[in-house]
Amino acid sequence: MRFTIDTLHILAYHVISCRLNHMATPLEQLRAMRPLGENWDGYGAAAPHANVIDLAQEFVALVEALMVKTANDSWTLHVTPTRVGGVLIDWEVRFMQHEIDIGPDRSISFLHLNKSTGQTEVRKFSPGVQAVVHPGLLQELRQLLAA
């Protein structure tokens, strides 16, 4: 197949406009965090730990599967590297706001805010010798949820 210059320009424009209009998914954003080095923010932030990103990817996949399963279409999930080498995952549904903070020591903190009442619940799970939760467990839960 031969392309004319005009066809190539149209194809190039389409590829560029698709890339400009595409917002990276949370999983893509987590993958993009892997090469971040120390001082990634210019203020001395620690690089996100690979094992934290692995766990965050599984949490994100689990939350996404849950939202699809419950047919909740009014939610947006965000992921952010933290200054201490962890990852923050947050999302909102109708009356609730949720945050999961995975620390570099693999501790997991949960914050749940009821937007109607203002009531906040906070829990933190810290690892002992073992991790708080193995990413494989989250994979299993996601597969059960998808069934």
PDB file of C-alpha atoms in Angstrom:
ATOM      1  CA  MET A   1       0.000   0.000   0.000  1.00  0.00           C
ATOM      2  CA  ARG A   2       1.334   3.405  -0.925  1.00  0.00           C
ATOM      3  CA  PHE A   3       0.648   6.515   1.101  1.00  0.00           C
ATOM      4  CA  THR A   4       0.604  10.027  -0.242  1.00  0.00           C
ATOM      5  CA  ILE A   5       2.062  12.901   1.723  1.00  0.00           C
ATOM      6  CA  ASP A   6      -1.475  14.081   2.512  1.00  0.00           C
ATOM      7  CA  THR A   7      -2.442  10.636   3.837  1.00  0.00           C
ATOM      8  CA  LEU A   8       0.659  10.532   6.026  1.00  0.00           C
ATOM      9  CA  HIS A   9      -0.150  13.990   7.396  1.00  0.00           C
ATOM     10  CA  ILE A  10      -3.698  12.883   8.231  1.00  0.00           C
ATOM     11  CA  LEU A  11      -2.420   9.702   9.912  1.00  0.00           C
ATOM     12  CA  ALA A  12       0.184  11.642  11.887  1.00  0.00           C
ATOM     13  CA  TYR A  13      -2.449  14.172  12.971  1.00  0.00           C
ATOM     14  CA  HIS A  14      -4.770  11.350  14.087  1.00  0.00           C
ATOM     15  CA  VAL A  15      -2.035   9.621  16.107  1.00  0.00           C
ATOM     16  CA  ILE A  16      -0.981  12.878  17.768  1.00  0.00           C
ATOM     17  CA  SER A  17      -4.556  13.940  18.554  1.00  0.00           C
ATOM     18  CA  CYS A  18      -5.335  10.495  20.033  1.00  0.00           C
ATOM     19  CA  ARG A  19      -2.295  10.757  22.274  1.00  0.00           C
ATOM     20  CA  LEU A  20      -3.135  14.306  23.316  1.00  0.00           C
ATOM     21  CA  ASN A  21      -6.740  13.395  24.126  1.00  0.00           C
ATOM     22  CA  HIS A  22      -5.876  10.200  26.004  1.00  0.00           C
ATOM     23  CA  MET A  23      -5.755  10.383  29.781  1.00  0.00           C
ATOM     24  CA  ALA A  24      -3.528   7.682  31.223  1.00  0.00           C
ATOM     25  CA  THR A  25      -5.408   5.068  33.210  1.00  0.00           C
ATOM     26  CA  PRO A  26      -4.472   4.555  36.864  1.00  0.00           C
ATOM     27  CA  LEU A  27      -2.628   1.340  35.949  1.00  0.00           C
ATOM     28  CA  GLU A  28      -0.692   3.196  33.243  1.00  0.00           C
ATOM     29  CA  GLN A  29       0.129   5.925  35.755  1.00  0.00           C
ATOM     30  CA  LEU A  30       1.415   3.325  38.220  1.00  0.00           C
ATOM     31  CA  ARG A  31       3.617   1.800  35.522  1.00  0.00           C
ATOM     32  CA  ALA A  32       4.936   5.294  34.770  1.00  0.00           C
ATOM     33  CA  MET A  33       5.952   5.669  38.451  1.00  0.00           C
ATOM     34  CA  ARG A  34       8.449   2.791  38.231  1.00  0.00           C
ATOM     35  CA  PRO A  35      11.334   4.804  36.718  1.00  0.00           C
ATOM     36  CA  LEU A  36      10.905   7.749  39.122  1.00  0.00           C
ATOM     37  CA  GLY A  37      14.131   8.324  40.998  1.00  0.00           C
ATOM     38  CA  GLU A  38      14.954   9.957  44.288  1.00  0.00           C
ATOM     39  CA  ASN A  39      13.994  13.637  44.430  1.00  0.00           C
ATOM     40  CA  TRP A  40      11.414  13.096  41.651  1.00  0.00           C
ATOM     41  CA  ASP A  41       9.491  16.167  42.785  1.00  0.00           C
ATOM     42  CA  GLY A  42      12.501  18.461  43.202  1.00  0.00           C
ATOM     43  CA  TYR A  43      11.883  18.667  46.973  1.00  0.00           C
ATOM     44  CA  GLY A  44      13.656  15.508  48.119  1.00  0.00           C
ATOM     45  CA  ALA A  45      10.827  12.983  47.693  1.00  0.00           C
ATOM     46  CA  ALA A  46      11.742   9.301  47.905  1.00  0.00           C
ATOM     47  CA  ALA A  47      11.262   7.158  44.821  1.00  0.00           C
ATOM     48  CA  PRO A  48       8.176   4.901  44.949  1.00  0.00           C
ATOM     49  CA  HIS A  49       9.221   1.393  45.984  1.00  0.00           C
ATOM     50  CA  ALA A  50       8.638  -1.330  43.374  1.00  0.00           C
ATOM     51  CA  ASN A  51       6.849  -3.619  45.857  1.00  0.00           C
ATOM     52  CA  VAL A  52       4.519  -0.750  46.790  1.00  0.00           C
ATOM     53  CA  ILE A  53       3.695  -0.148  43.123  1.00  0.00           C
ATOM     54  CA  ASP A  54       2.994  -3.896  42.697  1.00  0.00           C
ATOM     55  CA  LEU A  55       0.561  -3.843  45.607  1.00  0.00           C
ATOM     56  CA  ALA A  56      -1.025  -0.586  44.402  1.00  0.00           C
ATOM     57  CA  GLN A  57      -1.593  -2.098  40.950  1.00  0.00           C
ATOM     58  CA  GLU A  58      -3.486  -4.994  42.498  1.00  0.00           C
ATOM     59  CA  PHE A  59      -5.555  -2.685  44.722  1.00  0.00           C
ATOM     60  CA  VAL A  60      -6.428  -0.518  41.722  1.00  0.00           C
ATOM     61  CA  ALA A  61      -7.429  -3.555  39.655  1.00  0.00           C
ATOM     62  CA  LEU A  62      -9.554  -4.830  42.539  1.00  0.00           C
ATOM     63  CA  VAL A  63     -11.316  -1.479  43.033  1.00  0.00           C
ATOM     64  CA  GLU A  64     -11.919  -1.157  39.281  1.00  0.00           C
ATOM     65  CA  ALA A  65     -13.406  -4.673  39.169  1.00  0.00           C
ATOM     66  CA  LEU A  66     -15.616  -3.822  42.142  1.00  0.00           C
ATOM     67  CA  MET A  67     -16.873  -0.634  40.504  1.00  0.00           C
ATOM     68  CA  VAL A  68     -17.638  -2.471  37.253  1.00  0.00           C
ATOM     69  CA  LYS A  69     -19.388  -5.285  39.141  1.00  0.00           C
ATOM     70  CA  THR A  70     -21.570  -2.837  41.078  1.00  0.00           C
ATOM     71  CA  ALA A  71     -22.329  -0.884  37.874  1.00  0.00           C
ATOM     72  CA  ASN A  72     -21.203   2.304  39.565  1.00  0.00           C
ATOM     73  CA  ASP A  73     -20.466   4.652  36.683  1.00  0.00           C
ATOM     74  CA  SER A  74     -19.916   7.837  38.664  1.00  0.00           C
ATOM     75  CA  TRP A  75     -16.427   7.304  40.039  1.00  0.00           C
ATOM     76  CA  THR A  76     -12.918   8.306  39.143  1.00  0.00           C
ATOM     77  CA  LEU A  77      -9.877   6.655  40.615  1.00  0.00           C
ATOM     78  CA  HIS A  78      -6.621   8.574  41.136  1.00  0.00           C
ATOM     79  CA  VAL A  79      -3.124   7.362  41.985  1.00  0.00           C
ATOM     80  CA  THR A  80      -0.279   9.514  43.242  1.00  0.00           C
ATOM     81  CA  PRO A  81       3.246   8.781  44.429  1.00  0.00           C
ATOM     82  CA  THR A  82       3.819   9.988  47.981  1.00  0.00           C
ATOM     83  CA  ARG A  83       6.883  11.890  49.172  1.00  0.00           C
ATOM     84  CA  VAL A  84       8.009   8.981  51.384  1.00  0.00           C
ATOM     85  CA  GLY A  85       8.138   6.306  48.655  1.00  0.00           C
ATOM     86  CA  GLY A  86       4.556   5.081  48.853  1.00  0.00           C
ATOM     87  CA  VAL A  87       1.448   5.349  46.690  1.00  0.00           C
ATOM     88  CA  LEU A  88      -1.883   7.024  47.444  1.00  0.00           C
ATOM     89  CA  ILE A  89      -5.035   5.653  45.795  1.00  0.00           C
ATOM     90  CA  ASP A  90      -8.255   7.635  46.086  1.00  0.00           C
ATOM     91  CA  TRP A  91     -11.726   7.564  44.601  1.00  0.00           C
ATOM     92  CA  GLU A  92     -15.225   8.825  45.274  1.00  0.00           C
ATOM     93  CA  VAL A  93     -18.616   7.287  44.850  1.00  0.00           C
ATOM     94  CA  ARG A  94     -21.955   8.906  45.450  1.00  0.00           C
ATOM     95  CA  PHE A  95     -21.742   9.660  49.189  1.00  0.00           C
ATOM     96  CA  MET A  96     -18.302   8.309  50.070  1.00  0.00           C
ATOM     97  CA  GLN A  97     -14.693   9.290  49.533  1.00  0.00           C
ATOM     98  CA  HIS A  98     -11.996   6.647  49.991  1.00  0.00           C
ATOM     99  CA  GLU A  99      -8.203   6.817  50.303  1.00  0.00           C
ATOM    100  CA  ILE A 100      -5.702   4.000  50.542  1.00  0.00           C
ATOM    101  CA  ASP A 101      -2.143   4.950  51.418  1.00  0.00           C
ATOM    102  CA  ILE A 102       0.420   2.189  50.867  1.00  0.00           C
ATOM    103  CA  GLY A 103       3.625   3.050  52.708  1.00  0.00           C
ATOM    104  CA  PRO A 104       7.159   2.057  51.732  1.00  0.00           C
ATOM    105  CA  ASP A 105       7.120  -0.422  54.648  1.00  0.00           C
ATOM    106  CA  ARG A 106       3.991  -1.954  53.013  1.00  0.00           C
ATOM    107  CA  SER A 107       1.743  -0.590  55.733  1.00  0.00           C
ATOM    108  CA  ILE A 108      -1.734   0.175  54.447  1.00  0.00           C
ATOM    109  CA  SER A 109      -3.857   3.043  55.741  1.00  0.00           C
ATOM    110  CA  PHE A 110      -7.524   3.435  54.875  1.00  0.00           C
ATOM    111  CA  LEU A 111      -9.591   6.605  55.159  1.00  0.00           C
ATOM    112  CA  HIS A 112     -13.319   6.562  54.448  1.00  0.00           C
ATOM    113  CA  LEU A 113     -15.278   9.828  54.505  1.00  0.00           C
ATOM    114  CA  ASN A 114     -19.061   9.888  54.428  1.00  0.00           C
ATOM    115  CA  LYS A 115     -19.716  13.071  52.448  1.00  0.00           C
ATOM    116  CA  SER A 116     -23.283  13.325  53.749  1.00  0.00           C
ATOM    117  CA  THR A 117     -22.494  13.148  57.454  1.00  0.00           C
ATOM    118  CA  GLY A 118     -18.823  14.171  57.520  1.00  0.00           C
ATOM    119  CA  GLN A 119     -18.036  11.034  59.525  1.00  0.00           C
ATOM    120  CA  THR A 120     -14.518   9.717  58.942  1.00  0.00           C
ATOM    121  CA  GLU A 121     -13.185   6.224  59.585  1.00  0.00           C
ATOM    122  CA  VAL A 122      -9.440   5.622  59.632  1.00  0.00           C
ATOM    123  CA  ARG A 123      -7.624   2.299  59.911  1.00  0.00           C
ATOM    124  CA  LYS A 124      -3.980   1.351  59.522  1.00  0.00           C
ATOM    125  CA  PHE A 125      -2.481  -2.085  59.089  1.00  0.00           C
ATOM    126  CA  SER A 126       1.253  -2.433  59.631  1.00  0.00           C
ATOM    127  CA  PRO A 127       3.272  -5.441  58.546  1.00  0.00           C
ATOM    128  CA  GLY A 128       5.112  -7.598  61.013  1.00  0.00           C
ATOM    129  CA  VAL A 129       7.581 -10.069  59.591  1.00  0.00           C
ATOM    130  CA  GLN A 130       5.217 -10.721  56.659  1.00  0.00           C
ATOM    131  CA  ALA A 131       3.511  -8.239  54.357  1.00  0.00           C
ATOM    132  CA  VAL A 132       0.077  -6.971  55.404  1.00  0.00           C
ATOM    133  CA  VAL A 133      -1.438  -8.459  52.263  1.00  0.00           C
ATOM    134  CA  HIS A 134       0.189 -10.369  49.438  1.00  0.00           C
ATOM    135  CA  PRO A 135      -0.601  -9.007  45.955  1.00  0.00           C
ATOM    136  CA  GLY A 136      -1.629 -12.548  44.964  1.00  0.00           C
ATOM    137  CA  LEU A 137      -4.523 -12.395  47.436  1.00  0.00           C
ATOM    138  CA  LEU A 138      -5.842  -9.292  45.718  1.00  0.00           C
ATOM    139  CA  GLN A 139      -5.535 -11.034  42.340  1.00  0.00           C
ATOM    140  CA  GLU A 140      -7.622 -13.913  43.673  1.00  0.00           C
ATOM    141  CA  LEU A 141     -10.274 -11.566  45.061  1.00  0.00           C
ATOM    142  CA  ARG A 142     -10.451  -9.719  41.745  1.00  0.00           C
ATOM    143  CA  GLN A 143     -10.909 -12.999  39.844  1.00  0.00           C
ATOM    144  CA  LEU A 144     -13.674 -14.092  42.234  1.00  0.00           C
ATOM    145  CA  LEU A 145     -15.373 -10.745  41.805  1.00  0.00           C
ATOM    146  CA  ALA A 146     -15.167 -10.967  38.006  1.00  0.00           C
ATOM    147  CA  ALA A 147     -16.780 -14.428  37.940  1.00  0.00           C
TER     148      ALA A 147
END
